[in-house]
Short mmCIF file of C-alpha atoms in Angstrom, two decimals:
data_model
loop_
_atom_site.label_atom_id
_atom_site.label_comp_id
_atom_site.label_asym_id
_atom_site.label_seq_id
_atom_site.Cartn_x
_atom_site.Cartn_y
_atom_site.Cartn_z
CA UNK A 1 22.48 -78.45 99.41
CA UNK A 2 21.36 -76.25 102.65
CA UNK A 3 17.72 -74.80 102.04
CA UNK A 4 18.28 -71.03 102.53
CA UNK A 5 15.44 -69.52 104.59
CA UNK A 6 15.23 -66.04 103.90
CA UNK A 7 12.63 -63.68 104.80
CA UNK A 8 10.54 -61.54 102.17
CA UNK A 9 12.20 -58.36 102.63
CA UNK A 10 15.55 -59.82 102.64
CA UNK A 11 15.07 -61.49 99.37
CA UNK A 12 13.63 -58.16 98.14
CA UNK A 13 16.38 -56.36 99.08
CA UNK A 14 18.88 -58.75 98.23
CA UNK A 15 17.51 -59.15 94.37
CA UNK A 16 17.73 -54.76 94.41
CA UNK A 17 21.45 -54.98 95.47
CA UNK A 18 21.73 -57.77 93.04
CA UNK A 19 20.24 -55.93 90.19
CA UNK A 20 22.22 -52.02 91.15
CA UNK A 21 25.53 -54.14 91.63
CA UNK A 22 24.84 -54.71 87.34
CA UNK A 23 26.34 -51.93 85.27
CA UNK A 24 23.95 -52.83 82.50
CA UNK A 25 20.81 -52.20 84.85
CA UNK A 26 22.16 -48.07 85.69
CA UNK A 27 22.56 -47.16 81.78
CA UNK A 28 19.97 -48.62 79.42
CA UNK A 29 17.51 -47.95 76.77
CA UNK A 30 14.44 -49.72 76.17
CA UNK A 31 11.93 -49.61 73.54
CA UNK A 32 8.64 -50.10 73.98
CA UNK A 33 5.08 -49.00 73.81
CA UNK A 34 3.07 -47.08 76.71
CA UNK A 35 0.19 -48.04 77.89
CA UNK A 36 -1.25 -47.35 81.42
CA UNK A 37 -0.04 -44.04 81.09
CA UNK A 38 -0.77 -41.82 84.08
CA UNK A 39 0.34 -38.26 84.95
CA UNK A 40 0.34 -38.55 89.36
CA UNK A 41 -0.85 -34.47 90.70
CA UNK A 42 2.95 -34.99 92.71
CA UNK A 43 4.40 -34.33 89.16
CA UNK A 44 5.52 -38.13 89.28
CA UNK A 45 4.56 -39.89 85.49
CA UNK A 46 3.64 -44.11 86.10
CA UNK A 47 3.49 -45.95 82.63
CA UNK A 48 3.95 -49.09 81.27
CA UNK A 49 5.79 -50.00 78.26
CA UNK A 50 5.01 -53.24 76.41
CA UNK A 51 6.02 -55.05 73.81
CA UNK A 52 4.56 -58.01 71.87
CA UNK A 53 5.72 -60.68 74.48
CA UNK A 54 5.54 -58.78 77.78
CA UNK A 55 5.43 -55.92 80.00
CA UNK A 56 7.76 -53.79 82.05
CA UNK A 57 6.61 -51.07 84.66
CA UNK A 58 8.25 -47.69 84.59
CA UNK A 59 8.45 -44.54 86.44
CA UNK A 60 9.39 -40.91 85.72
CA UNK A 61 10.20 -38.37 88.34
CA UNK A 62 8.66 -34.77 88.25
CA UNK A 63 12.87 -33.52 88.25
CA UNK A 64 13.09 -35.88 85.17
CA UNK A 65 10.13 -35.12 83.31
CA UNK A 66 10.43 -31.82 83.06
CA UNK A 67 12.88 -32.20 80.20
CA UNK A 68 10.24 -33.92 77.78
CA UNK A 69 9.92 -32.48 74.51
CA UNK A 70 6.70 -34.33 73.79
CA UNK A 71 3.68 -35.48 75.49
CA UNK A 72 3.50 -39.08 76.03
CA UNK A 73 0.35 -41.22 76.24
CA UNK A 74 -0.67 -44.25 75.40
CA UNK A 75 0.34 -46.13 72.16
CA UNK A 76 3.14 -44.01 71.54
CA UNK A 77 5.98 -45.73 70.25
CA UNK A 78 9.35 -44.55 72.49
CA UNK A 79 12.75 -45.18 73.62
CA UNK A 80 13.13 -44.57 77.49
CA UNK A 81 16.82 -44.42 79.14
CA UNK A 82 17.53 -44.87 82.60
CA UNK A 83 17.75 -47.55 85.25
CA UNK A 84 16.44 -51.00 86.12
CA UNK A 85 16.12 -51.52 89.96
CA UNK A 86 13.89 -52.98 92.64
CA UNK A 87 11.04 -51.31 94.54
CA UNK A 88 11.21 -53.50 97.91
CA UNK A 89 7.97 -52.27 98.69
CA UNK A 90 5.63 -53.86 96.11
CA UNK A 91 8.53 -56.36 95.25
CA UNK A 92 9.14 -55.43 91.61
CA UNK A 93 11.53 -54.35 89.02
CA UNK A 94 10.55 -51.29 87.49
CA UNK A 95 12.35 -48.68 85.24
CA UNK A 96 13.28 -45.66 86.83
CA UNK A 97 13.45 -43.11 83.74
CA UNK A 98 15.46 -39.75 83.25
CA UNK A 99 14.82 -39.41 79.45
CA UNK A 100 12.48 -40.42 76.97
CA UNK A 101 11.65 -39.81 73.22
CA UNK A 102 9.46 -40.67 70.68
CA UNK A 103 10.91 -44.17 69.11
CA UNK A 104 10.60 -42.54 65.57
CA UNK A 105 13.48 -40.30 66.24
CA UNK A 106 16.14 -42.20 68.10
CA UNK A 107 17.81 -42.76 65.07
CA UNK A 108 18.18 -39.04 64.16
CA UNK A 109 19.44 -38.41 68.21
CA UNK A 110 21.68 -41.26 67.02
CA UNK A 111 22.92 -39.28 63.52
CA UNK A 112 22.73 -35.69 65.05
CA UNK A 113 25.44 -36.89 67.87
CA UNK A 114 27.42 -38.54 65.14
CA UNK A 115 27.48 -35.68 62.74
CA UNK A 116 28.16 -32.93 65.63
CA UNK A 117 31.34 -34.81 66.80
CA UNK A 118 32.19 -35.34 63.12
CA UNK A 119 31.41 -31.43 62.62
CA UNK A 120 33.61 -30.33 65.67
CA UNK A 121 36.54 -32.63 64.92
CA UNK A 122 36.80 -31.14 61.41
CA UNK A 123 36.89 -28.08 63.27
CA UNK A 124 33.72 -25.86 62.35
CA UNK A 125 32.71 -24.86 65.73
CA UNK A 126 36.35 -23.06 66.18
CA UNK A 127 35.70 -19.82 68.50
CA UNK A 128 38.50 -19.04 66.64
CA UNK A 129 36.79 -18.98 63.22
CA UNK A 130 33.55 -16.97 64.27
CA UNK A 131 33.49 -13.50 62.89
CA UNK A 132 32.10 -10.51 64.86
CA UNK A 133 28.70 -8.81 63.30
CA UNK A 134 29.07 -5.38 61.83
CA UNK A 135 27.63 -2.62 64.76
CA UNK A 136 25.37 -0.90 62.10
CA UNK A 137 24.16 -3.15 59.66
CA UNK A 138 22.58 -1.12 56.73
CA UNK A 139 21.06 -3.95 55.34
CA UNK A 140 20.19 -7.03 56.89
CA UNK A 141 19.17 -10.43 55.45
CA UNK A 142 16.80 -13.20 56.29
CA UNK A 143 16.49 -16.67 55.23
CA UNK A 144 13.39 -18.26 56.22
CA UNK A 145 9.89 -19.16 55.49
CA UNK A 146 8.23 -16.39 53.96
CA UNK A 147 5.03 -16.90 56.13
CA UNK A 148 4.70 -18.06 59.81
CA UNK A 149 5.87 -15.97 62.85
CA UNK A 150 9.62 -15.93 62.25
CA UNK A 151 9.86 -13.62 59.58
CA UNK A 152 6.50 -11.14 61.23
CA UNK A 153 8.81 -11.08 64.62
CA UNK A 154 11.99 -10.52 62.65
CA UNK A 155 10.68 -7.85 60.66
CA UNK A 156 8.91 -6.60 63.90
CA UNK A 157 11.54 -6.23 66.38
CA UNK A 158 13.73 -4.70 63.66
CA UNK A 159 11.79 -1.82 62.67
CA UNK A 160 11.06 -1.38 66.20
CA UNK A 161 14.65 -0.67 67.02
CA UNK A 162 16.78 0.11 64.03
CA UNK A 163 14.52 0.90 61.21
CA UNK A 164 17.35 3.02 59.40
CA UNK A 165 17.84 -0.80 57.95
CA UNK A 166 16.86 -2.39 54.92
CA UNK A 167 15.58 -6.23 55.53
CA UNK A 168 15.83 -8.33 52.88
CA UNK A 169 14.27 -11.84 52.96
CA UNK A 170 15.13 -15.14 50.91
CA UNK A 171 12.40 -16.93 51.06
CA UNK A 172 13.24 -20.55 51.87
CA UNK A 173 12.19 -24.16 52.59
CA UNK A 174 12.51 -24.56 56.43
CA UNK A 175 11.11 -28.03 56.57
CA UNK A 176 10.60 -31.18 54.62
CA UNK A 177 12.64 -32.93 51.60
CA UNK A 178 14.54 -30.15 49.91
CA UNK A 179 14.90 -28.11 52.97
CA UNK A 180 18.51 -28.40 53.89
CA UNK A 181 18.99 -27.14 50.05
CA UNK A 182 16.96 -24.09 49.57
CA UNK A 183 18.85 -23.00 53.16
CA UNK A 184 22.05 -22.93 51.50
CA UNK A 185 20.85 -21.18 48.34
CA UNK A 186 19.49 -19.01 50.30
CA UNK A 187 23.25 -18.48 52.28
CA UNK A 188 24.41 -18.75 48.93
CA UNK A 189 22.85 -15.99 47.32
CA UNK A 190 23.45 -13.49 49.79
CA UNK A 191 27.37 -13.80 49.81
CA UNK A 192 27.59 -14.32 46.12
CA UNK A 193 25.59 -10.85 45.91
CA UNK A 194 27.55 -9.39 48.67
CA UNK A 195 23.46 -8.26 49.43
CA UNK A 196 23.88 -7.78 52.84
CA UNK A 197 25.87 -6.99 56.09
CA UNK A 198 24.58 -9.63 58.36
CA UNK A 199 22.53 -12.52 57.85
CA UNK A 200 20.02 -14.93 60.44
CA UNK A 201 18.99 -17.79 59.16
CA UNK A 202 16.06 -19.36 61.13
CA UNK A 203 12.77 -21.02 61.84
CA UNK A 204 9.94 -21.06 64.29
CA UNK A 205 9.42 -23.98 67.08
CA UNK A 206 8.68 -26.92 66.09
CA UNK A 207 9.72 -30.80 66.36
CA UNK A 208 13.07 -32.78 65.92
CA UNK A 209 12.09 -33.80 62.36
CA UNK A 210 10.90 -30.45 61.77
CA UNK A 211 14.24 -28.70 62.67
CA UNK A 212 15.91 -31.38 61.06
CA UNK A 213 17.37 -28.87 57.90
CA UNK A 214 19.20 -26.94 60.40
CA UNK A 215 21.15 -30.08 61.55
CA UNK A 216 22.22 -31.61 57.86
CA UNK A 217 26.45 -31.24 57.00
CA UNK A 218 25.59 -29.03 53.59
CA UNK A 219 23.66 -26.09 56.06
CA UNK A 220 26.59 -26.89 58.68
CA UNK A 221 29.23 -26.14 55.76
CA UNK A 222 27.70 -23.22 53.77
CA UNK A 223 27.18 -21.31 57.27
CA UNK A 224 30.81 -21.95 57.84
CA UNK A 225 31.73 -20.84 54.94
CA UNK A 226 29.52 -17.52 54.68
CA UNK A 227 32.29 -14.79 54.47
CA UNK A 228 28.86 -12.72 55.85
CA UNK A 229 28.29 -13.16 59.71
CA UNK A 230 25.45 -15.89 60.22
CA UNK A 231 23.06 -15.06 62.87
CA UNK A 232 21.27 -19.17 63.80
CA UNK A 233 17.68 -18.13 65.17
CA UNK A 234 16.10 -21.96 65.53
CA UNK A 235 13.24 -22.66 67.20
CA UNK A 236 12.99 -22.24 70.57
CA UNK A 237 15.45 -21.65 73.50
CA UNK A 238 15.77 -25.24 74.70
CA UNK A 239 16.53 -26.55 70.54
CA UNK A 240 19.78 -26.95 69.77
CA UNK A 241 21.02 -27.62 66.07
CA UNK A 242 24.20 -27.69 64.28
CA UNK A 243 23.81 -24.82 62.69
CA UNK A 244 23.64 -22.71 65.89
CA UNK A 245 27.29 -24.49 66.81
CA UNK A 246 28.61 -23.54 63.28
CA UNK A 247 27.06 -20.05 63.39
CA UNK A 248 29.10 -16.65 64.56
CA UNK A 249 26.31 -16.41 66.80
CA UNK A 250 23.46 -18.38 68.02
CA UNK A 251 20.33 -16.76 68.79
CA UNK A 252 17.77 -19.25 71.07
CA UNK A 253 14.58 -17.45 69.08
CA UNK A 254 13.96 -15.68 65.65
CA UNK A 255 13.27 -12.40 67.72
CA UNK A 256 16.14 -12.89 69.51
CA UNK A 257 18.49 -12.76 66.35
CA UNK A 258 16.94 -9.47 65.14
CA UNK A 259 18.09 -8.13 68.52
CA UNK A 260 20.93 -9.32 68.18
CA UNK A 261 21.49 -8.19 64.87
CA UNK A 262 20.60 -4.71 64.86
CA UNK A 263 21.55 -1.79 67.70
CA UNK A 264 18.54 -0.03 69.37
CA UNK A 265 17.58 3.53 67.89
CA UNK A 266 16.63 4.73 71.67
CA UNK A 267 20.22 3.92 72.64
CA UNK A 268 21.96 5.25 69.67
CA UNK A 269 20.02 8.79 70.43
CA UNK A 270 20.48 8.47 74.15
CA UNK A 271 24.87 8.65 73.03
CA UNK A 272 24.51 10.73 70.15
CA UNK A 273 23.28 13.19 73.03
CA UNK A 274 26.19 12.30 75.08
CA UNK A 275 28.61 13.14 72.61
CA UNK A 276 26.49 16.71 71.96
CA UNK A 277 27.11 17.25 75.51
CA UNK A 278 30.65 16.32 75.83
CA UNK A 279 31.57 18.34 72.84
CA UNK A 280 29.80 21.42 74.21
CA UNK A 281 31.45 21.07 77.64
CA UNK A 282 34.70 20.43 75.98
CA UNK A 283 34.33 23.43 73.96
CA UNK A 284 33.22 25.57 76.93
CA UNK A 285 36.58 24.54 79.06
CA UNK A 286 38.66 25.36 76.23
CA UNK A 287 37.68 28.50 75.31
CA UNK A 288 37.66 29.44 79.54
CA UNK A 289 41.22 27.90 79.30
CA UNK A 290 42.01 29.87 76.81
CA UNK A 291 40.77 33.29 78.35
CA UNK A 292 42.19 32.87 81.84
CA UNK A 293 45.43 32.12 80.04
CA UNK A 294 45.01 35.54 77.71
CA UNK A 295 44.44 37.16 81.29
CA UNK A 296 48.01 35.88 82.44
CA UNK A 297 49.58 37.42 79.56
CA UNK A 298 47.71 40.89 80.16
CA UNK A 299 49.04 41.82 83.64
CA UNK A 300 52.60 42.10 81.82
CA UNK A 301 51.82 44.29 78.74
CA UNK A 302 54.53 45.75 76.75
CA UNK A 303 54.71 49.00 78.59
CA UNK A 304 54.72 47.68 82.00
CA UNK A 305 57.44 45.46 80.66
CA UNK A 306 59.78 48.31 79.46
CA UNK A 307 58.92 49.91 82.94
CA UNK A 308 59.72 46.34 84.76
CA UNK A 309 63.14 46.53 82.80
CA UNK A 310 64.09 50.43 83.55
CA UNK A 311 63.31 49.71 87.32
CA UNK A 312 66.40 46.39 86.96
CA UNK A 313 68.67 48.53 84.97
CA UNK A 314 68.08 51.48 87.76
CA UNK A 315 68.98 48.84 90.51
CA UNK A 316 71.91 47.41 88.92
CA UNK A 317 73.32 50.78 87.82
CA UNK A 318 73.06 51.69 92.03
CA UNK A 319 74.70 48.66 92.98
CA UNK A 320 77.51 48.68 90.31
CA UNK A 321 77.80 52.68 91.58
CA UNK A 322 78.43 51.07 95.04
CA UNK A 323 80.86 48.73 94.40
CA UNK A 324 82.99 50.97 92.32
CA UNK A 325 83.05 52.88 95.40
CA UNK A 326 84.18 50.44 97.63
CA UNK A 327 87.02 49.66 95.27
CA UNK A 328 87.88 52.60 94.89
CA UNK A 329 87.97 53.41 98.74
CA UNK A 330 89.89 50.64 99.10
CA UNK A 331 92.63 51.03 96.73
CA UNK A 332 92.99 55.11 98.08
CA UNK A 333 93.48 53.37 101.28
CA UNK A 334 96.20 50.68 100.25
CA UNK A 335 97.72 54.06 98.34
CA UNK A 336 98.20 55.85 100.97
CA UNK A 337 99.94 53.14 103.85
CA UNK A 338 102.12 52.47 100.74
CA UNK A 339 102.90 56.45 100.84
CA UNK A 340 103.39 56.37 104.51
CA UNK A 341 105.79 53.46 103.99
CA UNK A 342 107.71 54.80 100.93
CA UNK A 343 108.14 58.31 103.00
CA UNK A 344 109.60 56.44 105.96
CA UNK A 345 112.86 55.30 103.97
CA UNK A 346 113.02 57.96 101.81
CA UNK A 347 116.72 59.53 101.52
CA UNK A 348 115.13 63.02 101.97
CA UNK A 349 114.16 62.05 105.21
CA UNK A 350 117.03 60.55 106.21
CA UNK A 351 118.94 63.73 104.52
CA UNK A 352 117.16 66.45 107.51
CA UNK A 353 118.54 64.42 109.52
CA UNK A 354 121.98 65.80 108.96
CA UNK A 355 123.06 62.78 106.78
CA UNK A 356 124.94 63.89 103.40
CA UNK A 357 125.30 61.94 100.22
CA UNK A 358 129.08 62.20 98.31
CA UNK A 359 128.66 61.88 94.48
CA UNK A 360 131.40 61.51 92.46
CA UNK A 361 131.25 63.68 88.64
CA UNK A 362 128.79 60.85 87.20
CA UNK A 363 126.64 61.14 89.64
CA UNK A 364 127.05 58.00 91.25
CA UNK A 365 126.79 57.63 94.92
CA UNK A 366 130.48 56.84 96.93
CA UNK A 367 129.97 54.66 99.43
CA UNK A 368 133.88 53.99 100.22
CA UNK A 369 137.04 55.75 101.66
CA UNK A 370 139.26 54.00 99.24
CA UNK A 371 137.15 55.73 96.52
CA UNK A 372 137.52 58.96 98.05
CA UNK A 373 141.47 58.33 98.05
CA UNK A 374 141.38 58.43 94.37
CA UNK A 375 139.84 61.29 94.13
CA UNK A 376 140.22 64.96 94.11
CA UNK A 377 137.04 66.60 94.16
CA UNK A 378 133.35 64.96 94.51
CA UNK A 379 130.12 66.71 95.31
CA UNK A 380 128.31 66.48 98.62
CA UNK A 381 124.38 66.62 98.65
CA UNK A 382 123.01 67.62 101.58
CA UNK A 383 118.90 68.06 102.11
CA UNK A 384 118.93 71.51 101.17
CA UNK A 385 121.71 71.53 98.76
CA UNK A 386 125.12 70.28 96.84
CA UNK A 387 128.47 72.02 97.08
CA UNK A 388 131.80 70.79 95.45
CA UNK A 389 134.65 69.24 98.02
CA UNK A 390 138.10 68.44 97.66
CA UNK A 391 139.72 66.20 99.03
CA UNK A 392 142.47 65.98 101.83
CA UNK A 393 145.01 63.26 101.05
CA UNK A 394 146.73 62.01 103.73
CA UNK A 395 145.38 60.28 106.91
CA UNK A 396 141.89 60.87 108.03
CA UNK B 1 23.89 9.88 49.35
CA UNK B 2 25.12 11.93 52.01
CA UNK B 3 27.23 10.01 54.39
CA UNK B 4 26.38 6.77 55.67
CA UNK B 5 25.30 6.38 59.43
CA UNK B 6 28.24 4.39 60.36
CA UNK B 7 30.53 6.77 58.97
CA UNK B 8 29.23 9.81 60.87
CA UNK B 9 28.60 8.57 64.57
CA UNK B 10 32.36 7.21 64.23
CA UNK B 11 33.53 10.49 62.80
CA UNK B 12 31.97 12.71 65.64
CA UNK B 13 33.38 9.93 68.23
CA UNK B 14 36.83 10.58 66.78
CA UNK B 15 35.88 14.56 67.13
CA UNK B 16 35.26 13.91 70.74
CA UNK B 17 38.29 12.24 71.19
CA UNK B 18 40.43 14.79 69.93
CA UNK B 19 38.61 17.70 71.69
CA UNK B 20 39.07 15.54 74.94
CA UNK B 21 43.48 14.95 74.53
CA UNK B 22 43.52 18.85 74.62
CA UNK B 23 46.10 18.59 71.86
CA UNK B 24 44.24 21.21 69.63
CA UNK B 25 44.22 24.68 69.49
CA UNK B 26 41.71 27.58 69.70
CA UNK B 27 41.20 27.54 66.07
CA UNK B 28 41.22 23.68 65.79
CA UNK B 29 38.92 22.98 68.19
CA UNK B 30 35.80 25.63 67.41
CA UNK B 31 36.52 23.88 64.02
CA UNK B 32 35.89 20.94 65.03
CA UNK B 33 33.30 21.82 67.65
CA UNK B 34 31.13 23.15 64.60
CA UNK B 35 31.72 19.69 62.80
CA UNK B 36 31.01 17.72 65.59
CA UNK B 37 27.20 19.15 66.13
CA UNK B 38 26.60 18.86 61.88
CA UNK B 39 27.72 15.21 62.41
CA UNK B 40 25.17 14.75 65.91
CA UNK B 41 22.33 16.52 63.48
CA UNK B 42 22.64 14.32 60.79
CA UNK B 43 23.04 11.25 62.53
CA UNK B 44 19.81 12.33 64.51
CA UNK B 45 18.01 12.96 60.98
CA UNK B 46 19.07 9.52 59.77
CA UNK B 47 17.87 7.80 62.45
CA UNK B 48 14.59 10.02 62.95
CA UNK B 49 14.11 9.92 59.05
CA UNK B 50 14.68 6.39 58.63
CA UNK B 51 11.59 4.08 57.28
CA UNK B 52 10.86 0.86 56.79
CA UNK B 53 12.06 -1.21 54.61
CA UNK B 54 11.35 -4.71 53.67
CA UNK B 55 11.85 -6.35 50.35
CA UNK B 56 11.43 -10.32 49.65
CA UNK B 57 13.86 -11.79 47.00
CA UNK B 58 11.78 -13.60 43.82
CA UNK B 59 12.69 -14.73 40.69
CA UNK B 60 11.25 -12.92 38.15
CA UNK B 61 10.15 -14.21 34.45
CA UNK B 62 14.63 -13.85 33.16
CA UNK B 63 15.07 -16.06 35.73
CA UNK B 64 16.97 -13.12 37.68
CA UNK B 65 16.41 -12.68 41.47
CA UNK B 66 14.99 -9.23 41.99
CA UNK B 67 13.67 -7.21 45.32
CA UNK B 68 9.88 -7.18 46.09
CA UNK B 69 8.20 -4.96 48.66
CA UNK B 70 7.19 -7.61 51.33
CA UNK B 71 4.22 -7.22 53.60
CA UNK B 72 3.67 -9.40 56.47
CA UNK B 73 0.43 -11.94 55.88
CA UNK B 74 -1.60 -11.39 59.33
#
């Protein structure tokens, strides 16, 4: 076979590209112990971890280690995730590590991921399920430890802002064996007494084990199923626990929930004010409504309205008086041409004139010769008069 | 017990309400006016008046849960 001559850097680099071309070396957990531990003033944590038959170098970023929930030093049993890969430089493998815990509790990272998944599936983180808390809570209860700085900040910020409310605490086992039960009697009480209008249910800081209550499936049920709103105040902002994904609202901090829980007194005066003012105001533009409208209605008072009216029926009566009038004119005037007319073709007229009218004995008018040649006598009218003729038989 | 906190801020807000449709008249509204500033008194009083109160929940020699006054332990 061909001897391959490499040089030291391109072995080194070749064994990196050999080892990041691995899926298993980007995702992995190790176990081990630390030793060597050293805290670099960049930020930068160096360690080793160990185990029985060997050792493996490791490194943790500043950006990385700002997420530890612990201190590490030497000893310490822990589980460290992250990457295997080559530093050319010094030409060895180290771990580069993003997250780290204390070995003890992997497996309870391991059963808290299981059960949330489990939790959410059957469908007790719903949005849909969450009820909204009552906006003046006139009692309000606690379930927690009955000493320790949860309940003194609870009870602090609460008479602080709303002390018009009554706090009632259940005084229960936060931690240890029997701690998951005494939450839920605690739950349990409170909606079988219907004792109060809103409920947190909480705990101080403190360590995975130590929160561990909050986390079990009988805390994560009997929240769900409070028919009073659950306020979760675990811990402190960064803990996370079931119960705050089951809860109708998740407070990151004991003091946080009684905030949450209760409305401010300086607010509540600052509106009640508001309204005061409004009201007054209102008050004040209805009643100046009200006047300038009662003005209106004054400037036509019952005698100026009688006066208004004689004033139309004077005006009317003048112009009916006018037309009448013109009617009248006019109908004179037709009168009179149809005089003028009738006089023209009277007979009378026509009668001065020298024209006669015969009449025979009935009085009818004889408007022929022939009739006159059957008669003797008839009268003849003339304008002035009627005398009796005879007549003259014969030819004319 | 006179009337509950709740019950008389939301009462007064409805007050407000109706003053501000206009759809009340002279009479109406002076009687409301006059209701509205009892209900801003007394809410003021309730909330000025109000004291502390904390009770812890033991059980007591029946075995029955009963209300405690609680004080803090410094």
């Amino acid at each position: 076979m061909e001897k391959i001559i490499a040089t030291v850097s391109q072995l080194n680099n070749f064994v990196k590209r050999t080892f990041e071309a691995n899926p298993v070396f980007s995702d992995i957990w190790i176990k081990g112990e630390i030793s060597n531990y050293k805290k670099h003033y960049s930020g930068h944590h160096y360690l080793t971890l160990k185990d029985d038959a060997g050792v493996l170098k490791a490194v943790m970023f500043k950006s990385n280690a700002y997420s530890l929930k612990f201190l590490p030093s030497d000893g310490m049993k822990v589980m460290a995730h992250g990457r295997v890969s080559v530093y050319e430089p010094s030409g060895a493998y180290q771990l580069y590590i993003d997250e780290m815990i204390p070995d003890g509790v992997g497996d309870l990272y391991v059963a808290y991921e299981k059960l949330k998944k489990k939790l959410e599936e059957e469908g007790l983180f719903d949005p849909e399920h969450k009820k909204p808390l009552p906006e003046y809570p006139k009692t309000v209860g606690v379930v927690t430890a009955s000493t320790g700085a949860a309940i003194r900040d609870i009870i602090n910020v609460i008479t602080r802002r709303y002390p018009y409310a009554e706090i009632v605490l259940y005084p229960a086992q936060v931690q240890g064996k029997g701690a998951a039960e005494s939450i839920c009697e605690g739950i349990g009480y409170f909606n079988a007494a219907q004792a109060c209008d809103v409920l947190i249910v909480g705990r101080g800081g403190g360590s995975i084990e130590d929160l561990w209550a909050f986390n079990e499936e009988i805390v994560a049920y009997a929240i769900y199923n409070s028919e009073i709103p659950i306020i979760s105040a675990v811990g402190h902002e960064i803990d996370f626990t079931i119960a705050d994904f089951v809860a109708d609202f998740r407070a990151p901090t004991p003091s946080a929930g009684a905030e949450i829980a209760v409305p401010s007194q300086e607010e509540l005066f600052s509106h009640i004010k508001d309204l005061e003012y409004t009201l007054i105001s209102l008050i004040k533009n209805s009643i100046t409504n009200k006047r300038l409208r009662l003005k209106a209605l004054k400037l036509l008072s019952p005698k100026e309205v009688i006066e208004n009216n004689y004033m139309r029926l004077d005006i009317l009566s003048k112009r009916l008086e006018n037309r009448i009038n013109i009617i009248l004119k006019d109908k004179k005037e037709m009168f009179s041409m149809e005089l003028v007319r009738l006089d023209a073709i009277s007979p009378l007229k026509v009668m001065q004139r020298g024209f006669a009218l015969p009449v025979n004995e009935n009085g009818n008018i004889i408007k022929s010769v022939k009739v006159l040649d059957k008669t003797d006598e008839f009268e003849l009218k003339l304008a002035d008069g009627a005398r009796k003729c005879s007549v003259i038989k014969g030819e004319k | 017990m006179a009337k509950g906190f709740e019950e008389s801020i939301k009462e007064l807000e409805n007050i407000v309400n109706q003053l501000e449709s206009g759809d009340v008249t002279l009479d109406e509204s002076i009687k409301l006016f006059e209701n509205g500033m009892k209900l801003s008194k007394s809410c003021q009083k309730i909330l000025d008046t109000a004291e502390k109160k904390v009770s812890v929940l033991l059980v007591d020699e029946n075995g029955e849960m009963q209300k405690q006054k609680f004080e803090v332990e410094e």
